mmCIF file of C-alpha atoms in Angstrom:
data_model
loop_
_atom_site.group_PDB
_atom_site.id
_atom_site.type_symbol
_atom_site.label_atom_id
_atom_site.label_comp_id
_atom_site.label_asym_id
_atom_site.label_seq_id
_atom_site.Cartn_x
_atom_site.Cartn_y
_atom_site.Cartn_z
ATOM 1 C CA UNK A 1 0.000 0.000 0.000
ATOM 2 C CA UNK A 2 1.267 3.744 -0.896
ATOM 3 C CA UNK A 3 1.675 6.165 2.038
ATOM 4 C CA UNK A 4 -0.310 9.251 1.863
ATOM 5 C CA UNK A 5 3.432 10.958 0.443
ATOM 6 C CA UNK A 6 3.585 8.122 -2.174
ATOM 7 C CA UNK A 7 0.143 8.819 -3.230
ATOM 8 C CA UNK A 8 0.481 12.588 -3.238
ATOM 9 C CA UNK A 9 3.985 12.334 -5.222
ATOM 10 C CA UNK A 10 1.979 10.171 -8.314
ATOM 11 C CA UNK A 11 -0.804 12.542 -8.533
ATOM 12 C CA UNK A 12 1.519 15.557 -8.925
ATOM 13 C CA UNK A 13 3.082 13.360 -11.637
ATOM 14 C CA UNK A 14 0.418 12.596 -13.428
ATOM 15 C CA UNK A 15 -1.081 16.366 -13.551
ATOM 16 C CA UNK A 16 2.648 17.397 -14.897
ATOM 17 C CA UNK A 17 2.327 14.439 -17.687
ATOM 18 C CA UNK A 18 -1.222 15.289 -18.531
ATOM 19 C CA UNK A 19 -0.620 19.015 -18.735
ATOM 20 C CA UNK A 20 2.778 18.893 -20.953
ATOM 21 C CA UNK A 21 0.483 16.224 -22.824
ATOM 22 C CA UNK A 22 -1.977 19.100 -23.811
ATOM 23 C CA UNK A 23 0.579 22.075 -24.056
ATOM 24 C CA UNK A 24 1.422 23.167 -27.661
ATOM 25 C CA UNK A 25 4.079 22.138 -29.066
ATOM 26 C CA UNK A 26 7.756 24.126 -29.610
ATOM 27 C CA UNK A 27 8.626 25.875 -32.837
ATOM 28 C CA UNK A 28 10.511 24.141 -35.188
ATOM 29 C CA UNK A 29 13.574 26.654 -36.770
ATOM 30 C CA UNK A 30 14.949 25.356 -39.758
ATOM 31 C CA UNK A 31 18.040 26.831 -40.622
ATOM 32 C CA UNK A 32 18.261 28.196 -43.932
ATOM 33 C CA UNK A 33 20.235 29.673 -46.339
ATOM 34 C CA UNK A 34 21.638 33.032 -46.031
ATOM 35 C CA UNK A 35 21.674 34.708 -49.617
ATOM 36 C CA UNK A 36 25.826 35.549 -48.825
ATOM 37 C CA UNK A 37 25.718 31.811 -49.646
ATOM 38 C CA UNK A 38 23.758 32.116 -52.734
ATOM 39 C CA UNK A 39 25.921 34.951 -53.618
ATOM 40 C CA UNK A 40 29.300 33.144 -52.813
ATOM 41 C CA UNK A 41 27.812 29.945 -55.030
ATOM 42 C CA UNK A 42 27.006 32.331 -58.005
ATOM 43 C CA UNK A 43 30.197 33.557 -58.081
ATOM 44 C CA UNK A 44 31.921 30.562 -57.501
ATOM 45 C CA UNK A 45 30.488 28.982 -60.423
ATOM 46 C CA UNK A 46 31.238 32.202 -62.999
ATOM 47 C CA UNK A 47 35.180 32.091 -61.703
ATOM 48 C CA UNK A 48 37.115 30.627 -64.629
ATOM 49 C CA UNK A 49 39.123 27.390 -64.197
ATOM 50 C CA UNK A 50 42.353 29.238 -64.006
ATOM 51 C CA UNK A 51 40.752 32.167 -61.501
ATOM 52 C CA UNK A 52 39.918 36.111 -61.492
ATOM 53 C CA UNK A 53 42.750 38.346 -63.278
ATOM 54 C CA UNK A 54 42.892 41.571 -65.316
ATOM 55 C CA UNK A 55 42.398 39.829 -68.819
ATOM 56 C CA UNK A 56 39.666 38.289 -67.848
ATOM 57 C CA UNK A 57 37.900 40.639 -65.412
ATOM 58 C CA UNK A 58 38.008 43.239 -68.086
ATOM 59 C CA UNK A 59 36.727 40.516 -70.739
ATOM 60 C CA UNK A 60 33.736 40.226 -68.169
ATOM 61 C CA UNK A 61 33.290 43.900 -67.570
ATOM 62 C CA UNK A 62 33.448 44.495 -71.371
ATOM 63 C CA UNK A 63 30.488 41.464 -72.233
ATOM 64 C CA UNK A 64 28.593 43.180 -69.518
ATOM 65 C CA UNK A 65 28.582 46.648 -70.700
ATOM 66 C CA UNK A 66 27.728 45.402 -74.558
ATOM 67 C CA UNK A 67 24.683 43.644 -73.557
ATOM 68 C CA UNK A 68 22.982 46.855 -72.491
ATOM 69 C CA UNK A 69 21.172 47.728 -75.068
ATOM 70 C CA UNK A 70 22.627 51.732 -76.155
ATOM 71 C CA UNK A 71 20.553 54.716 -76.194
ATOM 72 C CA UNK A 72 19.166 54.983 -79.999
ATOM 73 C CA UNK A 73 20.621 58.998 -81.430
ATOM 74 C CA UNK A 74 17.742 60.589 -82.523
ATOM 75 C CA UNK A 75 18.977 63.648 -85.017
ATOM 76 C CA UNK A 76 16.264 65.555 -85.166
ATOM 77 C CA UNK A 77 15.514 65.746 -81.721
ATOM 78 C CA UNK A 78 19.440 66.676 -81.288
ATOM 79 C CA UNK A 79 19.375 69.256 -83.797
ATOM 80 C CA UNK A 80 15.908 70.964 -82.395
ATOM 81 C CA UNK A 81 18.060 71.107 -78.961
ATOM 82 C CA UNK A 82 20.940 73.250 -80.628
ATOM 83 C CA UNK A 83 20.894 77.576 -80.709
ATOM 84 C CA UNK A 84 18.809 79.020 -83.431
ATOM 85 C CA UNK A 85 15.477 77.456 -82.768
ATOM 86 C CA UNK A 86 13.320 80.797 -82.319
ATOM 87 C CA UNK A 87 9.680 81.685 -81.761
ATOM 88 C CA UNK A 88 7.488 81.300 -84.092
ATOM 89 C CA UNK A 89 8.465 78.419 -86.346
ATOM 90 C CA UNK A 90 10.658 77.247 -83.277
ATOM 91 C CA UNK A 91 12.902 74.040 -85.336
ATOM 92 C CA UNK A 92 12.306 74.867 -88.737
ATOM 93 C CA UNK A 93 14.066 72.715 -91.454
ATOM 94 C CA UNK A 94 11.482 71.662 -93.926
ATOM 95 C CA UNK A 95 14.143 69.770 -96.413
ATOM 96 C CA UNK A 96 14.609 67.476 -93.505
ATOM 97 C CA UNK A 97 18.413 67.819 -93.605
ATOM 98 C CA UNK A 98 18.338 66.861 -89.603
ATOM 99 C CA UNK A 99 16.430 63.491 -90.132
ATOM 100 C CA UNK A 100 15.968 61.822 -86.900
ATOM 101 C CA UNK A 101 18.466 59.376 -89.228
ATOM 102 C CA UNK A 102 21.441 61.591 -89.061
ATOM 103 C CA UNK A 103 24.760 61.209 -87.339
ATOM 104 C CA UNK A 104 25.637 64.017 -84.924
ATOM 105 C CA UNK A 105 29.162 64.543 -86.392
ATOM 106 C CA UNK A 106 26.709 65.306 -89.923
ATOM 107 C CA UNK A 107 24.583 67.530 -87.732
ATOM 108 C CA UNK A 108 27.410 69.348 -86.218
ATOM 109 C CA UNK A 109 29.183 69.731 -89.316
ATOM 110 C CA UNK A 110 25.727 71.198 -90.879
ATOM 111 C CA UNK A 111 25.789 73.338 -88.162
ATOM 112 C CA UNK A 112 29.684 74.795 -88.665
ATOM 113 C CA UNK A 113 28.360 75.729 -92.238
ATOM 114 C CA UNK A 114 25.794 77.523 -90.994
ATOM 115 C CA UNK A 115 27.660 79.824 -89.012
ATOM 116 C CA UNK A 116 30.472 80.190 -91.559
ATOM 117 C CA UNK A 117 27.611 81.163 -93.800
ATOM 118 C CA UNK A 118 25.733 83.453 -91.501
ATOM 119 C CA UNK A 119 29.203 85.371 -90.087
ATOM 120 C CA UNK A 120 30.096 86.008 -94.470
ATOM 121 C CA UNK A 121 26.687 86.969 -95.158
ATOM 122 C CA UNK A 122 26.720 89.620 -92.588
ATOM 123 C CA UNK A 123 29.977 91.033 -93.424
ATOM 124 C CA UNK A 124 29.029 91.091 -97.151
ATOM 125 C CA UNK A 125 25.671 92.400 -96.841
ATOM 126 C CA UNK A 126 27.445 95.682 -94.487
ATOM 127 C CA UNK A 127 30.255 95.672 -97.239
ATOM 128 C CA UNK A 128 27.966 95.467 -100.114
ATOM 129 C CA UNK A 129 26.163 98.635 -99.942
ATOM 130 C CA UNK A 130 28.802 100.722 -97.756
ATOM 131 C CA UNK A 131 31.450 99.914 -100.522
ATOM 132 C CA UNK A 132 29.470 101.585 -103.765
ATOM 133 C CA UNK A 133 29.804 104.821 -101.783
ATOM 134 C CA UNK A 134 32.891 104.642 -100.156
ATOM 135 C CA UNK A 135 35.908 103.200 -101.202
ATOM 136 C CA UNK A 136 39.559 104.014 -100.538
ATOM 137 C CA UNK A 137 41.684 101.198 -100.956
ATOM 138 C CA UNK A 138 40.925 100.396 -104.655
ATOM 139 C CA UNK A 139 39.309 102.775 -107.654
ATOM 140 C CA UNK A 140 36.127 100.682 -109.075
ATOM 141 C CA UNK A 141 35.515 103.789 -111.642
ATOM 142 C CA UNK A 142 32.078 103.752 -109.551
ATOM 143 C CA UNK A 143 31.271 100.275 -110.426
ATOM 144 C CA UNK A 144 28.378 98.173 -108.847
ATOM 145 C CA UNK A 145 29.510 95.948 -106.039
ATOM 146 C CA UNK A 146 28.554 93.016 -107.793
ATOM 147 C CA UNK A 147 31.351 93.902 -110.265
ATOM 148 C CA UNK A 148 33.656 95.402 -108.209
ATOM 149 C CA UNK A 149 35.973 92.895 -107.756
ATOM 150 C CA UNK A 150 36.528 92.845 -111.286
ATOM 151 C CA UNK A 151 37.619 96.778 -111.814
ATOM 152 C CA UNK A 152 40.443 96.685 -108.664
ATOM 153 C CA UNK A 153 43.546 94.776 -109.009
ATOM 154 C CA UNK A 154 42.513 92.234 -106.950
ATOM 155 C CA UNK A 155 41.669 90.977 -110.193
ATOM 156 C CA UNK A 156 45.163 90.406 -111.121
ATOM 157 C CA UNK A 157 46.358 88.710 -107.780
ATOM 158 C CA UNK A 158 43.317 86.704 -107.043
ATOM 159 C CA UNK A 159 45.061 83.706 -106.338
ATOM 160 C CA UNK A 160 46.683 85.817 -102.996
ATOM 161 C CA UNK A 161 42.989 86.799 -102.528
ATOM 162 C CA UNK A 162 42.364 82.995 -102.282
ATOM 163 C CA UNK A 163 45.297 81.992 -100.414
ATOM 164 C CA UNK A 164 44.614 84.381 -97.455
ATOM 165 C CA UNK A 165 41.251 83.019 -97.349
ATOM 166 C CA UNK A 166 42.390 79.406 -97.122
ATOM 167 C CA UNK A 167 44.527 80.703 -94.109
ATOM 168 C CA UNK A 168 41.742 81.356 -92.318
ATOM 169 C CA UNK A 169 39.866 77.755 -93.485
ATOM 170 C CA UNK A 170 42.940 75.456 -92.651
ATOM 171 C CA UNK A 171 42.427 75.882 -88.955
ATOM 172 C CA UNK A 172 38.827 73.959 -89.429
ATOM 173 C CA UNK A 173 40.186 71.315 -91.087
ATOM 174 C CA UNK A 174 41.248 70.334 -87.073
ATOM 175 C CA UNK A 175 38.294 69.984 -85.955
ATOM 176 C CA UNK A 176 36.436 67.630 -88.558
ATOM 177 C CA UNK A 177 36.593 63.616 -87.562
ATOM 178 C CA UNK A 178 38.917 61.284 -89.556
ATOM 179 C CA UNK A 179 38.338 61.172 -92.845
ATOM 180 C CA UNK A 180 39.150 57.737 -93.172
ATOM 181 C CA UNK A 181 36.888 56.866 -90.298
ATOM 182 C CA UNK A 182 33.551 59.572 -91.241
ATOM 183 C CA UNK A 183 33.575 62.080 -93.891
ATOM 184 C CA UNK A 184 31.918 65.571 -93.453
ATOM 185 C CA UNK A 185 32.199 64.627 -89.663
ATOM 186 C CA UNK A 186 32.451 67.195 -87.081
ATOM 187 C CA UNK A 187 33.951 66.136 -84.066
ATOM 188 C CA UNK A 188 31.844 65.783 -80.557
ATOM 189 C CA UNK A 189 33.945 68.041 -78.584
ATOM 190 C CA UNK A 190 34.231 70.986 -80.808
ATOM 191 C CA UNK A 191 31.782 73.573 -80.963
ATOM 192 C CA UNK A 192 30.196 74.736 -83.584
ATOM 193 C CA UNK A 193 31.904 78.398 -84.566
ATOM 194 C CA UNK A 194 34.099 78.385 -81.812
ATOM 195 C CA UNK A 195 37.082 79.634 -83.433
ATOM 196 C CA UNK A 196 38.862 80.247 -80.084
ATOM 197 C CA UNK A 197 38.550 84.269 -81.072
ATOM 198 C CA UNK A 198 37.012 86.357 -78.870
ATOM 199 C CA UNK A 199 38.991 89.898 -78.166
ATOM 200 C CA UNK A 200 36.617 92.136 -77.212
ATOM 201 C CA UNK A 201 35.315 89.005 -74.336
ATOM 202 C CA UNK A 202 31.491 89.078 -75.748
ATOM 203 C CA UNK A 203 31.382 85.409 -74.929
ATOM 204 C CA UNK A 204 29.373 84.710 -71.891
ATOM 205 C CA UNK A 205 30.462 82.113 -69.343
ATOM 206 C CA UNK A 206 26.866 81.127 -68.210
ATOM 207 C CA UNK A 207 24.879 78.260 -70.486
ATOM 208 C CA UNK A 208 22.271 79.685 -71.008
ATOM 209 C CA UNK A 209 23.311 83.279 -72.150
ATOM 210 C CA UNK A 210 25.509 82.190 -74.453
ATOM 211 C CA UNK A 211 22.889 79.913 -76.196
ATOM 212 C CA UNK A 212 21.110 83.054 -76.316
ATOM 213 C CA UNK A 213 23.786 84.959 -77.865
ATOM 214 C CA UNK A 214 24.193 81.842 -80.358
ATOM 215 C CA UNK A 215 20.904 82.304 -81.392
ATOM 216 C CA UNK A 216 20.736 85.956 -82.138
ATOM 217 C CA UNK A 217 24.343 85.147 -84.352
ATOM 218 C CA UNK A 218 22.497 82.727 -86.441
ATOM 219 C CA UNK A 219 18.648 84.271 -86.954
ATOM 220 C CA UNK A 220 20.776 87.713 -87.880
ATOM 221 C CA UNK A 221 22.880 85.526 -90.212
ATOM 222 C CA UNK A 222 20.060 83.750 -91.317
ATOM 223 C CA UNK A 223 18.470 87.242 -92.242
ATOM 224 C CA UNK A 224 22.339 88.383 -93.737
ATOM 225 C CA UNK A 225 21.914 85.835 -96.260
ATOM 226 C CA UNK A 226 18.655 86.544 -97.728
ATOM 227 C CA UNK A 227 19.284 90.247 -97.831
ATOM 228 C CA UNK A 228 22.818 89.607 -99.667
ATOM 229 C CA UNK A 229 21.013 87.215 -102.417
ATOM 230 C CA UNK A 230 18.542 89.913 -102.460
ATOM 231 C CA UNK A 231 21.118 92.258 -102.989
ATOM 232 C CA UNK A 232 23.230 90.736 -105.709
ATOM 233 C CA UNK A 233 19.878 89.624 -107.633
ATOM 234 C CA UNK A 234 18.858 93.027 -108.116
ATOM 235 C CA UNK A 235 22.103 94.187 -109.415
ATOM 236 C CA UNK A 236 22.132 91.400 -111.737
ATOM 237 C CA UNK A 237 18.414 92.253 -112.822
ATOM 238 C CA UNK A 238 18.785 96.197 -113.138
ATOM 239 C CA UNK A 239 22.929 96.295 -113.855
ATOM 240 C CA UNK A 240 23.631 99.354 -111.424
ATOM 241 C CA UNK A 241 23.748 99.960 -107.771
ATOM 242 C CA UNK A 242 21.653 99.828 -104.862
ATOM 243 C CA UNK A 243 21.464 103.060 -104.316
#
C-alpha cells in the first residue's frame, strides 16, 4: 500500500504528464540559407578554371557593358536642342536635312556651315552697300559691287585673294573627324563656330546666355543671307547699284 506521500507524489506526476500532454508544441527553426551563400555559389560557379585576373575581369566587364542595349541617337531631336530654334516656327528645317536618321558629327558639321555662312553673309551684306559709296583702298571707276571685284587689281592677284582666305579655313580642317573613319564629320567636342577668337570678351560664361547669344548670331545671319542674295539679284536684274 502507498503512504499518503507516495500517493500525493503520483498525482503531482500525473497532472505534470497530462498538462505537458496538452501544451502546444515548440517551434521548429529550420536553418536556412543566407543569400551571402547564394551569392558566394554564383560567383563561384562564374570564376574561370584558371581564376579572377585583369584579362579576364576586363573581358567580363566588357560582355557586360555590350549587352545593355545603347541609347538609340535621334537627329532631329538633337538638332531641335541646338541655338537658333526661335519663336514662331521654333525648329524649322522643312528639307529634312536633320532626319531623326542623321549622325551628330553630320549635324554638327551642318551646323559649322551655318555659321560660316551666316558670319560672311553679314559682313558682305554691311560691305555690299557701304562699298558703292565709299571706297579708298581700290578705284572701281564707280562700279556696282557686284562687279567690283573685277575693276580693282585684286583681279590680277586673285590667287593671294584665295590663299589668305584658305589661311583662315585650314584651322577647321582640325576639328572635322577622320576622314578615313567619317567624312563631313564634325567632331563631338568641338563647338560649332568656336574659333577660339574672342577679343573684345562678348562670350558669356553662363549656359544659357551664351545659347542666347548663339541664337541671335544665327537668326541675324540667317536674315544676312537673304538680304545679300537679295542684294546681288537686283544688281544682276537692273545692272547698277543699290542706291
Amino acid at each position: 500500500f502507498f503512504s499518503h506521500q507516495d500517493h500525493h507524489a503520483t498525482m503531482l506526476s500525473f497532472v505534470s504528464s497530462t498538462s505537458n500532454a496538452f501544451a502546444a508544441p515548440a517551434r521548429v527553426i529550420r536553418p536556412t540559407a543566407a543569400p551571402a551563400a547564394a551569392s558566394i555559389r554564383l560567383a563561384n560557379e562564374m570564376e574561370p578554371e584558371e581564376g579572377w585576373n585583369v584579362d579576364n575581369l576586363t573581358d567580363m566587364m566588357d560582355t557586360a557593358s555590350n549587352s545593355v542595349a545603347p541609347t538609340t541617337f535621334n537627329g532631329a531631336t538633337f538638332a531641335a536642342a541646338l541655338p537658333g530654334a526661335t519663336a514662331p516656327l521654333g525648329y524649322f528645317d522643312p528639307l529634312n536635312f536633320c532626319s531623326a536618321e542623321r549622325d551628330e558629327e553630320t549635324i554638327r558639321f551642318l551646323r559649322e556651315v551655318e555659321i560660316k555662312h551666316a558670319r560672311v553673309a553679314m559682313l558682305a551684306a554691311l560691305g555690299f552697300p557701304v562699298a558703292e559709296q565709299f571706297h579708298p583702298l581700290f578705284a572701281s571707276d564707280d562700279a556696282p559691287s557686284y562687279v567690283a571685284f573685277q575693276q580693282t587689281p585684286l583681279q590680277t592677284f586673285w590667287p593671294v585673294v584665295v590663299g589668305v582666305i584658305a589661311v583662315a579655313e585650314v584651322f577647321s580642317v582640325f576639328t572635322f573627324e577622320n576622314p578615313g573613319t567619317k567624312l563631313w564629320g564634325i567632331r563631338k567636342d568641338h563647338v560649332p563656330g568656336d574659333l577660339g577668337f574672342d577679343p573684345l570678351g562678348l562670350k558669356p560664361s553662363n549656359a544659357a546666355a551664351l545659347a542666347e547669344m548663339q541664337t541671335k548670331e544665327l537668326n541675324n545671319g540667317r536674315l544676312a543671307m537673304i538680304a545679300i542674295a537679295g542684294m546681288v539679284g537686283q544688281e544682276l536684274a537692273t545692272g547698277s547699284k543699290l542706291f
